[in-house]
Structures are given as C-alpha cells and as structure tokens.
XYZ file of C-alpha atoms in Angstrom:
715
model
C 20.117 14.204 -14.832
C 18.731 15.955 -17.989
C 15.482 14.860 -19.344
C 17.559 13.908 -22.525
C 19.321 11.444 -20.020
C 16.437 10.211 -18.405
C 14.661 9.645 -21.567
C 18.184 7.722 -23.239
C 17.854 6.158 -19.812
C 14.910 4.599 -20.356
C 15.273 3.477 -24.132
C 18.457 2.166 -23.044
C 16.306 -0.276 -20.654
C 13.933 -1.323 -23.341
C 16.522 -1.786 -26.082
C 18.651 -3.682 -24.077
C 16.032 -6.356 -22.554
C 14.654 -6.201 -26.492
C 18.315 -7.523 -27.788
C 18.301 -10.228 -25.087
C 15.107 -11.489 -26.794
C 16.747 -11.776 -30.103
C 20.187 -13.053 -28.905
C 18.253 -15.624 -26.874
C 15.265 -16.703 -29.496
C 13.072 -18.143 -26.651
C 9.282 -18.964 -27.367
C 6.937 -16.362 -26.701
C 5.164 -16.829 -23.408
C 0.978 -17.019 -23.963
C -0.287 -13.990 -25.022
C -1.640 -11.410 -21.925
C 0.311 -13.730 -19.230
C 2.385 -12.782 -16.474
C 4.594 -14.097 -13.667
C 2.570 -15.991 -11.579
C 4.105 -18.896 -10.584
C 6.455 -18.012 -7.647
C 8.683 -21.185 -7.139
C 6.330 -22.579 -4.035
C 5.435 -25.867 -5.452
C 6.490 -28.866 -4.018
C 7.483 -30.455 -6.471
C 10.333 -29.993 -9.095
C 8.808 -29.775 -12.718
C 10.466 -29.814 -15.661
C 11.382 -26.767 -17.239
C 7.862 -24.772 -19.402
C 8.796 -22.437 -21.805
C 5.189 -21.119 -21.705
C 3.464 -19.065 -18.710
C 0.040 -20.742 -17.732
C -3.178 -19.245 -19.442
C -4.539 -18.085 -15.863
C -4.425 -19.442 -12.002
C -6.000 -18.875 -8.529
C -2.539 -17.224 -7.190
C -3.564 -13.582 -7.712
C -1.220 -12.826 -10.896
C -3.151 -14.323 -13.821
C -6.846 -12.414 -14.350
C -9.052 -10.657 -12.128
C -9.973 -13.020 -9.551
C -8.131 -14.258 -6.867
C -8.961 -17.686 -5.195
C -6.670 -18.006 -2.500
C -4.223 -15.718 -0.053
C -2.053 -15.772 2.764
C -2.568 -11.774 3.822
C -5.128 -12.984 5.974
C -3.707 -16.000 7.761
C 0.074 -16.474 6.987
C -1.098 -20.181 5.315
C -2.578 -20.641 1.846
C -5.746 -20.335 3.000
C -9.127 -20.384 0.081
C -10.578 -16.676 0.446
C -13.808 -18.386 1.352
C -12.397 -20.014 4.611
C -10.657 -16.664 5.807
C -13.084 -14.896 8.039
C -11.871 -11.310 7.746
C -12.475 -9.120 4.743
C -9.883 -9.482 2.082
C -9.540 -7.643 -1.487
C -6.582 -8.918 -3.981
C -5.800 -6.465 -6.786
C -3.810 -8.532 -8.917
C -1.023 -8.398 -11.739
C -3.285 -8.409 -14.786
C -5.156 -5.399 -13.196
C -2.553 -3.192 -12.433
C -1.362 -3.542 -15.995
C -5.058 -3.196 -17.369
C -5.119 0.207 -15.331
C -1.572 1.314 -15.903
C -1.006 2.046 -11.983
C 1.685 4.083 -11.386
C 1.496 4.104 -7.125
C 0.189 1.566 -4.731
C -2.931 4.468 -4.280
C -3.969 4.340 -7.935
C -3.968 0.280 -7.663
C -6.281 -0.039 -5.009
C -8.681 2.761 -5.736
C -11.326 0.482 -6.837
C -11.029 -1.438 -3.152
C -14.439 -0.893 -1.208
C -13.802 1.067 2.238
C -10.443 2.358 1.068
C -9.294 6.035 0.194
C -6.480 7.273 -0.811
C -4.806 10.856 -1.408
C -4.161 9.672 -5.424
C -1.794 12.738 -5.834
C 0.888 12.465 -3.219
C 4.223 11.066 -5.167
C 6.080 11.079 -1.873
C 4.313 8.640 -0.169
C 1.302 6.421 -0.086
C -1.789 8.222 1.942
C -4.179 5.251 2.461
C -7.362 5.072 4.933
C -9.214 2.003 5.028
C -12.688 1.864 7.421
C -11.659 5.413 8.290
C -8.353 4.884 9.994
C -4.548 5.383 8.235
C -3.111 2.444 6.395
C -0.030 4.891 5.639
C 2.369 3.271 8.757
C 0.822 -0.253 7.901
C 2.536 -1.589 4.484
C 3.947 -5.037 4.211
C 6.200 -6.312 1.531
C 6.219 -10.286 1.366
C 4.681 -10.421 4.951
C 7.070 -8.486 6.602
C 6.301 -4.826 7.610
C 8.401 -2.099 5.794
C 8.954 0.189 8.849
C 8.681 3.644 9.688
C 9.099 6.260 12.451
C 7.191 9.992 12.980
C 8.998 11.938 10.194
C 9.657 11.481 6.531
C 11.668 8.580 5.617
C 8.971 6.213 4.413
C 9.613 2.813 2.161
C 7.964 3.532 -1.225
C 7.327 0.070 -3.143
C 6.933 0.917 -7.125
C 3.774 -0.957 -8.671
C 5.598 -2.553 -11.135
C 7.781 -4.732 -9.156
C 4.693 -6.665 -7.620
C 3.086 -9.473 -8.683
C -0.296 -8.437 -6.564
C -1.425 -6.584 -2.916
C -3.609 -7.743 -0.805
C -5.814 -4.903 1.353
C -6.983 -6.569 4.807
C -9.452 -4.585 6.219
C -9.847 -5.057 10.065
C -7.427 -5.433 13.099
C -4.728 -7.787 11.643
C -2.541 -7.461 15.215
C -2.802 -11.626 15.813
C -0.308 -12.310 12.830
C 1.475 -8.896 12.319
C 2.184 -7.046 15.636
C 1.388 -3.164 15.895
C -1.330 -1.918 13.115
C -3.913 0.424 12.563
C -7.433 -1.030 13.306
C -8.476 -0.191 10.031
C -6.140 -3.085 8.464
C -2.872 -3.602 6.041
C -1.585 -3.468 2.909
C 0.342 -6.669 2.137
C 2.558 -6.568 -1.018
C 4.128 -9.996 -2.625
C 6.905 -9.459 -5.073
C 7.487 -10.711 -8.008
C 9.506 -13.766 -7.879
C 11.548 -16.005 -10.054
C 9.199 -18.194 -12.431
C 9.651 -22.064 -13.252
C 9.378 -20.980 -16.975
C 10.598 -18.260 -19.591
C 9.396 -15.310 -18.627
C 10.535 -11.640 -20.598
C 8.773 -8.256 -20.930
C 10.094 -4.908 -22.076
C 7.453 -1.939 -22.059
C 7.708 1.950 -22.811
C 5.413 4.152 -21.931
C 4.564 8.159 -22.599
C 2.099 10.269 -21.375
C 0.679 13.746 -19.877
C 2.755 16.059 -17.767
C 5.957 15.017 -19.833
C 5.957 11.229 -18.451
C 8.732 9.181 -20.123
C 9.064 5.643 -19.410
C 10.702 2.350 -19.893
C 10.423 -1.192 -17.962
C 11.796 -4.706 -18.316
C 11.234 -7.969 -16.627
C 12.886 -11.125 -17.438
C 13.105 -14.617 -15.523
C 12.961 -17.807 -16.151
C 14.947 -21.018 -15.157
C 19.267 -21.209 -15.131
C 19.695 -25.083 -15.609
C 17.632 -27.930 -17.140
C 16.459 -29.338 -14.276
C 15.038 -26.091 -13.166
C 16.943 -25.761 -9.904
C 18.024 -21.841 -10.271
C 15.713 -19.704 -11.418
C 16.133 -15.955 -11.601
C 14.045 -12.740 -11.699
C 15.813 -9.211 -12.647
C 13.233 -6.443 -12.755
C 13.758 -2.853 -14.140
C 12.415 0.394 -14.388
C 13.529 4.020 -15.423
C 11.132 7.203 -14.996
C 11.205 11.113 -15.987
C 8.031 13.137 -15.275
C 6.696 16.528 -14.262
C 3.360 16.206 -12.382
C 0.299 18.542 -12.586
C 1.975 21.091 -9.951
C 3.909 23.339 -11.527
C 7.680 22.922 -10.678
C 7.535 19.070 -8.995
C 9.150 16.315 -10.762
C 9.268 12.827 -10.445
C 12.080 10.612 -11.809
C 13.033 7.061 -10.515
C 15.648 4.464 -11.294
C 15.273 1.272 -9.819
C 16.158 -2.497 -9.916
C 14.965 -5.662 -8.401
C 17.147 -8.931 -8.943
C 16.220 -12.067 -7.187
C 17.148 -15.758 -7.597
C 15.063 -19.278 -6.058
C 17.618 -21.854 -5.060
C 15.566 -25.454 -5.583
C 17.870 -28.271 -4.058
C 15.064 -30.596 -3.765
C 11.415 -30.918 -3.967
C 10.959 -29.896 -0.098
C 13.368 -26.887 0.034
C 13.067 -23.023 -1.731
C 15.122 -20.072 -1.076
C 14.733 -16.990 -3.069
C 17.567 -14.158 -2.645
C 15.617 -10.580 -2.950
C 17.030 -7.416 -3.623
C 16.801 -4.119 -4.892
C 17.684 -0.968 -5.462
C 15.740 2.466 -5.932
C 17.011 6.125 -6.494
C 14.774 9.253 -6.440
C 16.894 11.992 -7.456
C 13.238 13.973 -7.444
C 10.531 12.453 -5.450
C 7.708 14.590 -5.394
C 6.571 17.409 -3.118
C 3.255 17.708 -1.226
C 1.471 20.750 -2.015
C -1.504 21.559 0.769
C -3.379 24.311 -0.233
C -6.305 26.330 2.120
C -9.908 25.595 1.828
C -10.588 28.914 1.040
C -9.858 29.269 -2.833
C -10.471 25.750 -3.520
C -13.543 24.391 -2.267
C -14.587 27.475 -0.066
C -14.836 31.094 -1.555
C -12.047 33.585 -1.182
C -12.612 37.075 -1.721
C -8.773 37.017 -3.433
C -9.556 34.594 -6.646
C -9.316 30.469 -6.822
C -5.768 28.672 -6.223
C -5.519 25.982 -8.873
C -4.089 22.580 -9.116
C -1.129 23.717 -10.746
C -0.576 26.312 -8.195
C 2.736 25.634 -6.308
C 2.575 27.446 -2.856
C 6.548 26.428 -1.589
C 9.486 28.027 -3.235
C 10.362 26.135 -6.489
C 14.436 27.470 -5.566
C 14.885 25.805 -2.627
C 12.299 23.152 -2.063
C 13.588 19.217 -2.771
C 13.295 15.233 -1.946
C 15.765 13.225 -3.057
C 15.457 9.525 -1.701
C 17.547 6.405 -1.972
C 16.574 3.013 -1.186
C 18.155 -0.453 -0.502
C 16.785 -3.836 0.243
C 17.889 -7.295 0.761
C 16.639 -10.295 2.187
C 15.507 -14.115 1.484
C 12.315 -16.247 1.760
C 13.011 -19.497 3.101
C 10.639 -22.765 3.099
C 11.524 -26.179 3.672
C 8.777 -29.210 4.083
C 10.287 -32.397 6.756
C 7.013 -34.315 5.733
C 3.652 -33.729 5.075
C 2.507 -32.669 8.262
C 5.433 -29.839 9.017
C 6.791 -27.147 7.087
C 9.066 -24.469 8.355
C 9.634 -20.985 6.801
C 11.800 -17.940 7.380
C 11.867 -14.710 6.020
C 13.977 -11.884 6.444
C 14.526 -8.238 4.970
C 16.923 -5.569 6.105
C 15.936 -1.869 4.233
C 18.036 1.452 4.222
C 16.632 4.451 3.057
C 18.138 8.104 2.835
C 16.432 11.303 2.451
C 17.018 14.956 1.546
C 14.078 16.803 2.329
C 13.425 20.568 2.090
C 9.930 22.219 1.511
C 8.200 25.434 2.766
C 4.723 24.680 3.202
C 1.535 26.695 4.485
C -0.088 25.781 7.675
C -2.093 27.451 10.731
C -5.134 29.551 9.441
C -5.780 32.138 7.459
C -5.530 36.073 8.150
C -8.720 37.956 7.749
C -7.464 38.875 4.162
C -7.529 35.501 3.037
C -4.177 35.585 1.560
C -1.678 35.353 4.361
C -1.008 32.119 5.746
C 1.673 30.925 8.285
C 4.644 29.319 6.408
C 6.475 25.912 7.880
C 10.059 25.593 6.518
C 11.802 22.016 7.301
C 14.756 20.551 6.691
C 15.187 17.137 7.209
C 18.044 14.495 6.727
C 16.984 11.371 7.615
C 18.759 7.917 7.152
C 16.419 5.011 8.560
C 17.010 1.253 8.705
C 14.712 -1.151 9.809
C 15.083 -5.527 10.072
C 12.744 -7.860 10.315
C 12.744 -11.794 10.596
C 9.873 -14.163 10.837
C 9.896 -17.527 11.608
C 7.266 -19.821 11.462
C 6.404 -23.624 11.993
C 3.158 -25.171 9.946
C 1.706 -28.336 10.887
C -1.100 -29.959 9.015
C -2.738 -33.240 10.708
C -5.926 -34.239 11.626
C -7.658 -35.303 15.209
C -10.443 -37.404 14.623
C -13.103 -35.522 11.922
C -11.264 -32.814 12.503
C -8.468 -31.493 10.338
C -5.845 -28.820 11.635
C -3.639 -26.372 9.877
C -1.332 -24.991 12.610
C 0.793 -22.326 12.885
C 3.929 -21.036 15.532
C 5.942 -17.905 14.773
C 7.957 -15.284 16.333
C 8.932 -12.302 14.862
C 11.660 -9.210 15.213
C 11.350 -5.650 13.860
C 13.288 -3.555 14.310
C 13.611 0.506 13.117
C 16.015 3.274 13.445
C 16.211 6.668 12.092
C 18.954 9.337 12.554
C 17.893 12.566 11.764
C 19.666 16.116 11.186
C 16.361 18.634 11.111
C 15.655 21.966 11.475
C 12.497 24.591 10.682
C 11.433 27.858 11.141
C 8.059 29.659 11.069
C 7.016 32.684 9.083
C 3.873 33.855 7.080
C 3.355 34.288 3.044
C 1.105 35.949 0.729
C -0.153 32.333 -1.088
C -1.487 34.591 -3.832
C 1.406 36.353 -4.869
C 4.439 34.234 -2.282
C 7.659 35.723 -2.198
C 10.278 33.978 -0.990
C 13.343 36.948 -1.171
C 13.037 37.653 2.804
C 12.747 33.661 3.764
C 15.822 32.711 4.929
C 17.727 29.213 4.617
C 16.898 26.811 7.451
C 19.931 24.900 8.691
C 19.421 21.233 10.473
C 20.261 21.810 14.207
C 18.544 19.423 15.475
C 20.236 16.045 16.083
C 17.312 13.221 16.735
C 18.023 9.472 17.228
C 14.673 7.168 17.358
C 14.639 3.500 17.420
C 11.682 0.867 17.666
C 12.035 -2.319 18.611
C 9.327 -5.115 19.038
C 9.380 -8.744 19.539
C 5.831 -10.935 18.676
C 5.210 -14.495 19.472
C 1.943 -16.028 17.679
C 0.154 -19.039 16.888
C -2.961 -19.897 15.049
C -5.261 -22.892 14.457
C -7.598 -23.742 11.436
C -9.344 -26.273 12.187
C -11.925 -27.622 9.512
C -14.946 -30.242 10.610
C -16.737 -31.259 7.493
C -17.782 -28.120 5.985
C -16.925 -25.708 9.256
C -13.787 -23.506 9.392
C -12.737 -22.445 12.785
C -10.235 -20.314 12.993
C -8.336 -18.582 16.207
C -4.855 -16.956 17.613
C -3.455 -14.864 19.841
C 0.374 -12.995 19.916
C 2.046 -11.532 22.817
C 3.767 -8.293 21.412
C 6.851 -6.386 23.683
C 7.640 -3.068 21.962
C 10.324 -0.792 23.040
C 10.647 3.097 21.838
C 13.893 5.227 22.757
C 14.266 9.026 21.322
C 17.487 10.995 22.019
C 17.176 14.632 20.669
C 20.052 16.528 21.092
C 21.560 14.598 23.809
C 18.472 14.140 25.919
C 17.298 10.675 26.196
C 13.923 9.013 26.634
C 12.718 5.396 26.683
C 9.334 3.629 26.782
C 8.258 -0.179 26.602
C 5.034 -1.529 25.883
C 3.502 -4.820 25.454
C 0.392 -6.177 24.471
C -2.219 -9.440 23.813
C -4.108 -9.279 20.860
C -6.620 -12.202 19.521
C -9.215 -13.083 17.050
C -11.692 -15.869 16.270
C -13.910 -16.443 13.285
C -16.075 -19.062 12.099
C -17.477 -20.257 8.462
C -19.561 -22.577 6.929
C -19.295 -23.267 2.997
C -22.340 -24.197 1.455
C -22.354 -26.651 -1.486
C -23.328 -23.687 -4.031
C -20.455 -22.029 -2.332
C -22.081 -19.468 -0.324
C -19.977 -18.975 2.637
C -21.519 -16.911 6.272
C -18.892 -15.833 8.425
C -18.323 -14.093 11.835
C -15.548 -13.068 13.556
C -13.808 -11.011 16.477
C -10.597 -9.709 16.226
C -8.227 -6.779 18.211
C -5.203 -4.531 17.620
C -2.549 -2.492 18.976
C -0.442 0.215 18.187
C 2.422 1.280 20.738
C 2.152 5.101 21.455
C 4.839 7.802 22.335
C 4.836 10.058 25.105
C 3.849 11.015 28.595
C 1.096 12.225 30.899
C 1.342 15.310 32.924
C 2.642 13.098 35.342
C 5.259 11.446 33.437
C 3.014 8.041 33.110
C 4.195 6.824 29.587
C 0.613 6.209 27.143
C -0.650 2.779 26.675
C -1.143 1.215 23.181
C -4.126 2.430 21.453
C -6.245 -0.452 21.003
C -8.555 -1.717 18.378
C -11.476 -4.211 18.537
C -13.968 -5.025 15.695
C -17.229 -7.269 15.192
C -17.598 -8.595 12.036
C -20.260 -10.687 9.959
C -20.304 -11.217 5.889
C -20.732 -13.175 3.309
C -18.818 -14.834 0.563
C -19.905 -16.265 -2.418
C -17.593 -18.347 -5.081
C -20.223 -19.804 -7.852
C -19.419 -23.383 -9.010
C -18.047 -23.348 -12.024
C -17.530 -19.215 -12.683
C -14.745 -17.261 -12.057
C -15.991 -15.182 -9.637
C -15.876 -14.051 -5.943
C -18.929 -12.000 -4.068
C -18.506 -10.660 -0.634
C -20.491 -8.850 1.554
C -19.207 -7.220 5.179
C -20.904 -5.594 8.189
C -18.499 -4.327 10.821
C -18.234 -2.414 13.944
C -14.889 -1.583 14.646
C -13.427 1.098 17.663
C -10.424 2.373 18.586
C -9.360 3.138 22.040
C -6.957 5.085 24.620
C -7.188 7.747 21.784
C -4.911 11.031 22.573
C -7.128 13.709 23.634
C -6.636 16.911 25.633
C -6.053 17.330 29.472
C -8.434 19.633 31.004
C -6.709 19.779 34.118
C -2.936 20.376 32.702
C -3.171 22.593 29.419
C -0.747 21.393 27.092
C -0.822 17.604 27.988
C -2.838 15.135 26.952
C -4.415 11.869 28.386
C -6.161 8.523 26.628
C -9.290 9.250 27.294
C -10.833 9.191 23.698
C -12.060 6.436 21.452
C -13.148 6.601 17.681
C -16.156 4.832 16.648
C -16.614 3.154 12.749
C -19.152 0.846 11.990
C -20.278 -0.035 8.179
C -21.042 -2.185 5.160
C -18.595 -3.315 2.231
C -19.548 -5.010 -0.899
C -17.314 -6.357 -3.406
C -18.094 -8.018 -6.868
C -14.877 -9.614 -8.919
C -16.142 -11.600 -11.919
C -14.633 -12.812 -15.388
C -18.247 -13.540 -16.830
C -16.462 -14.937 -19.948
C -12.771 -14.696 -21.191
C -13.602 -11.313 -22.686
C -15.241 -9.339 -19.648
C -13.803 -8.681 -16.391
C -15.597 -6.580 -14.081
C -15.034 -5.398 -10.547
C -17.681 -3.510 -8.402
C -18.228 -2.170 -5.122
C -19.468 -0.450 -1.999
C -18.555 0.720 1.066
C -20.891 2.708 3.528
C -18.987 4.047 6.943
C -20.220 5.567 9.527
C -17.323 6.983 12.059
C -17.663 8.996 15.212
C -15.989 10.408 18.028
C -17.502 8.811 20.960
C -14.944 9.748 23.564
C -13.245 13.094 23.972
C -12.428 15.971 25.991
C -15.404 18.443 26.404
C -13.164 21.359 24.784
C -10.829 19.078 22.676
C -10.090 21.132 19.525
C -7.671 18.139 17.976
C -10.715 15.314 18.147
C -14.207 17.380 19.009
C -17.202 15.682 19.420
C -18.563 14.456 15.870
C -16.956 12.904 12.492
C -13.416 12.272 11.935
C -12.303 14.123 9.100
C -11.320 12.488 5.927
C -14.216 9.798 6.417
C -16.735 9.978 3.378
C -19.673 8.141 4.374
C -20.464 6.274 1.234
C -18.220 5.175 -2.069
C -18.982 3.395 -5.056
C -16.801 2.143 -7.824
C -17.533 0.142 -11.007
C -14.532 -0.814 -13.514
C -15.515 -3.144 -16.789
C -13.174 -4.635 -19.092
C -14.081 -6.050 -21.995
C -11.760 -7.783 -25.269
C -12.263 -9.108 -28.335
C -11.695 -12.762 -29.017
C -12.480 -13.406 -32.437
C -13.247 -11.599 -36.093
C -11.906 -8.658 -37.730
C -11.012 -7.283 -34.389
C -9.771 -9.807 -32.709
C -7.405 -8.463 -29.624
C -9.235 -5.167 -29.502
C -10.309 -4.459 -25.801
C -11.956 -1.414 -23.975
C -12.204 -0.761 -20.409
C -14.018 1.778 -18.658
C -14.050 2.922 -14.442
C -16.161 5.301 -12.502
C -15.414 6.008 -8.996
C -17.692 7.875 -6.641
C -16.239 9.192 -3.359
C -19.055 10.884 -0.959
C -18.533 14.211 0.965
C -15.925 13.701 4.214
C -15.487 16.771 6.702
C -12.178 19.311 6.640
C -11.388 19.495 9.969
C -12.040 17.902 13.233
C -14.484 20.411 14.280
C -16.358 19.696 11.328
C -16.533 23.151 10.265
C -16.682 22.693 6.571
C -16.914 19.883 4.003
C -15.144 18.165 1.636
C -17.513 18.472 -1.502
C -18.103 14.654 -3.107
C -16.627 13.829 -6.483
C -17.574 11.529 -9.452
C -14.693 10.359 -11.852
C -14.080 8.311 -15.175
C -11.570 6.101 -16.129
C -10.979 4.551 -19.566
C -8.523 2.339 -21.528
C -8.518 0.770 -24.881
C -5.748 -1.840 -25.644
C -5.027 -4.129 -28.673
C -3.220 -7.265 -28.892
C -1.465 -8.891 -31.409
C 0.749 -11.844 -31.146
C 3.495 -10.735 -28.763
C 2.381 -6.764 -28.680
C 0.451 -5.102 -26.827
C -0.812 -1.516 -27.436
C -2.806 0.447 -24.957
C -3.914 4.060 -23.776
C -5.110 4.760 -20.445
C -6.986 8.123 -19.243
C -7.580 8.380 -15.394
C -9.972 11.327 -14.371
C -11.366 11.382 -18.394
C -13.064 14.671 -17.732
C -10.686 16.635 -15.932
C -12.681 16.930 -12.789
C -10.446 18.994 -10.505
C -11.330 18.349 -6.822
C -10.093 18.445 -3.218
C -9.318 14.682 -2.189
C -9.278 15.354 1.707
C -8.550 17.938 3.776
C -6.530 17.559 7.464
C -7.412 21.518 8.588
C -8.483 24.841 6.903
C -5.035 24.932 5.109
C -4.026 21.566 4.652
C -6.159 20.315 2.111
C -4.827 18.543 -0.951
C -5.997 18.358 -4.703
C -6.164 14.866 -6.012
C -5.112 13.926 -9.622
C -6.265 15.805 -12.888
C -6.525 14.366 -16.266
C -3.726 11.882 -17.037
C -3.213 10.248 -20.248
C -0.571 7.099 -20.711
C 0.228 5.107 -23.846
C 2.058 1.888 -23.599
C 3.709 -0.210 -25.977
C 4.458 -3.755 -24.449
C 6.122 -6.744 -25.740
C 6.532 -10.073 -24.017
C 8.650 -13.382 -25.630
C-alpha cells in the first residue's frame, strides 16, 4: 500500500467510528474515563451509560491497588510478597506509548532497547524478558528464531511487570520476571473512542475502540478495537506499517458465569528492521568518522520484515458457590513472517571500516496453543482464611522454518551491495516445544498476616528436525516459592519471600548428555506502603537473585560447552505511584543493580569473569502529570518526565562501556467536553545515544526525539 492509501485507511477508520457515534446518539462517558470494567463481576448489573470515574483495576488513573499477575488470584498488591509494577491504561494514553518498550520505560529495574520495532527488547534485574511475555495470563511462546508474537499497547488495558522468578505459576520463565499484559475486554457500559495521530518521521495513525452491552439486560457485551499506522523511522529506509483489529464478545447467562471470546488480526507489511552499528564510530572513536542514528548499514533494496498474526481464544469463569470458582483460559496464535536482512557482525578490521556481513533469509510459520485450567477455593479453617488455587496448564509451540544465510564483508562507511548475491532459503527446520505444568498455591490470612506458599511440577519436551536430522530432549523441574507479609493499620506492609525458576535449555555436552534447565533462585525483602485515605502506593525491595546452570565453554573439549556458569544479581528498587490530588499524578523510581558472573570457565570468551553486558548499575526516573480543573484554563494539563540510565558494559569481556544517558520527555494536553488534544515529545532534547551493546559490532541506537500529536473523541 502507498503512503496515501495508508493515510486514507487511518482516516476511514476514524470517520467510520465517528459516523457510528452520530447515528447511535449514545451519551458520552465520563471525561478521561477508560474501559475499566472487564465484565468479571459476580452480579448482573443494570446497563450503565457512563464509565466509572475511577477504580483500582489498573485501567483508570495511575495507581492500581490490586493485581492477579503475582498470584493468579485477585490480590491486593500489599499482600503480594513480590515486586509488581502496574502500568495503567491512563498512563499509556498520557505518554502516547507506541510500543510495549515505551509503555514500561518508567518501571524500576527494567531496561528496554527503545528503538527495535520488530520485537520487544526488555530486561529486568539484568535478565532478558524478551521470551517471557504473557497475554491474559497465557504465555506468548516463541522458538529460537525471529517469529515473535507482538502486541500493540493500544489493545491493552494494563501491563503488570513482575520482577523476580514466576515459574511457580507460569512454568518456564526468566529469573528476572515476566511481563503480563491484559487485553481490553467488553465493558458493561457504553464506551466509544476514536483517535487520530500524526507525528515525527511521517507518522500517521488512526484508532478506534467501541464497547458496551448488546442487550438491555447486559447479558451480551461486545468490544472491537482497531488501528491503522504508517510511519517512517529514525533510520533511513526503514518503515513501520500496521493494520490491526481485535473484536471480542462476553456472554453472561447468569450472575455466576462469564465467557469472553477474544480474537485479533494484525498485519505488518513493513515491520521494521534492526540496525546494529559498531562501537567504534558511535561511542568509541573511529578514524573514518561517526555513524549517525539515521544511517542504515543493510541493503534497502532487499531487506524486509513482513508479519501476519492471528489469535483466537476464550476466558471462562464459573462460580459454583461462595467457595469454589473454576476458570479456563485458552488461546491459539499463528504468525507468519518473511524476513530478509543484511547486517554487520564479528569485529572491525584494523582499517576500522571493514566488518563481517551476515545475510539471513527466514520464512517462518509459528503456531502456539495454550490452555490454563484453574480451580480456586475460598474457605476458613478456624481463624485462618484460605485462598487456594489448583491449576494445570499446557503450552505448545511449533515453528516451521525455511532459512538460509551467507557470510561476507562490507565497508560500513560506503556499503556496496552490488556484489552481494541474494541468499535463498536452503535449510528446512522444524522446532516443537511442549510443556505440561501442575501447580498449587495457598494464600493464608491470619489477622494482619498473609502467608503465600506454592509449588509446581513441569515437564518439557523439545524436538528439532533440520534437513531430516531429528533430535529430541526431555526436561522436568520442580519450583516453589514462599512469602510472608504483615500489614499495619497505617498501611505499611513489610514482606519477605523466596522463589525459584527454571528455563529449558537445548543442546548437549561433548559426551551427548542433554543440558539441564537453567535454574534461578531469589531472596527478596521489601516494604509496601498504601497510606490510608490517599490514592498512592510506595514500594521498596532488596533482592539476591542467582541463575545457575548457565552455559560456559568446555575447556577440555574446544567447541563444546558445559553448564558450570552462574550469574548473580543483587540490588535495590524503589517506586512511588501517587495521585496527590485530582490534578497531580506522580511516578518516581530508582534501581540499583550489582550483577556479576560468579562462575565460568577460566578462558570463556562468552561469559568472562566480570559484569554481564547491558546491565546498568543505576537507573532513575520521574514523571509528573498536572491538570487544571478550574478557572479559565480548566482542562489544560502538562506533563514532564526524566530518565537516567547508567553506564553498562558493551561486551562480555568488559573491554568497553556504553555511556550513561539522561533523557527528558514532555507533554501538554487539553480536554474540552468529549475531546482531548495532546502533544507528546520523547527525548525532548534529541540526545543521540547507544541503548546497549552485545559486542563491538552489535550496538543499538536508542530513540531520537519523537513528537506525536493526538486528537481523541469519546462518547
């Protein structure tokens, strides 16, 4: 599609939804409201024609008070013995978040690449979370290649970031935590919204979100959310295009039963390209000059990334009585990608301009199926109140891949691809992974004490067939956690917890022994404070987190590896989310991370005996959002944010550092009747910076300044 066609599509979507508003004549929702009611009530209320002014669900305002992310039960955050940060729908709207990376940039202890629109590049407490994203409690599974499920933040009600091991509830996962996203679900009240956005790099975008009851009794609810986007990027020759729609319907035949059927379709004709650049010429001197954040080092004539993604599933809940409730969540996802790219790798030659060239051609067809069945019981044994959860889940992912690659060299200051032959896909590969998990948890409450204890047994099987040669491995693991918290009358709630995790690991040692899963374990202590009478939540936490069975070189057998490595992360995190008045919202955070490689082979070049790359020691952020509610300028608001990300090492051998960077964001908005007009600027002073490096030629620029203007109409 041409740029004009994309712009017309965005305008058409906005105009169609606006026309619906004129024909229905439905009354407007409360100003500033969002779709916060996810139709999970146990009663069948009358239809309401306006959204609630605020709640603690994590969709309205900046401060969520409850979360199911850390327990799979609806639990106050002050009773959850683990660090959980909630990014609300209102925060995403206020900051005009265009990616998941951007939506969570103010969460403590979390770093993002910030400029790769192909995938979410996220770490927590120094460990990669890119493979540990969940939608509606179910994992978005991937394999080792490039087909990766991607969710647009406009389709979400909230994002919960759980820091630390989560395997006891979710199975295989990073020791650093998990990213849990919640879809926009049908609302019990009429809610309608259309938006149009225009911004830097020729960004044009139209969105709509329509929801409400179908019948007068509210037994059937609907929601349909859509988006069309066309944009260039800060990198020359790299574009971003997306068409997406997500319809859903909720059936509530009685007050005890809810069934929500969800589906989505996303088409990215141009899904962006990554652009590694060398350290020499960006953060280190290069005798040939500097490489800009706009320079694309690949081949614009051949490189492409195209993605189609489809999902369908359901969320079911039935309460038999006041004690027993059962739930079952199911989703099937399929994704097709076509990915061809030339990129640099290896190391620079002595002339500081000749680099290795890696050309890959991947055609992938990814499918994953997840089903999570739960039974929850609430009962008392004497003075002790129990919330007991039993569950069994199945996670299955397959990836059919046709791929090919070639190696060469390229002059990064004068790329010439005329002699680089097109690479066909010559290798056929099938990857299959299946995981079964059985888990149980009890939350025991005695007066002001809450004890949370749980355990889980997982069985995982991996299969791989490459050009007819098959291999298979099976792994299993038991994980558990325990946490104790106490809530004073003042709202102060100290806690302590232990949790562990596992991740299946493909491959074998020199003698053919399959690798064991990598394992993580964490001790965490902290304090949460929810002051009485104020809409605020303060949290501080200290942790000791270790990952064991890390792959490291086998000195006795060059070219092979053993699992003797260990990485230790220790740190401190603090977060404040405060709505001081109806006018002022504040988010503040600080994180200190001391991460070390504590065990590795003596001459292991992949790990080294130092600090893992990409792990800044200090991170600080602050966001303020102030709105006038009276006087001649009623409805006018201002926002500003500051983010500091400390220096980190750029390679595993710790031979160079990625400098720290300080970024400023800003926004202004004006609300009048059902309209909102807003302008957001990220990286206001246009600081060009390297977000992180994997090696001397695998460094990545962060986002340059971007400005987005938004017009929104709600009714």
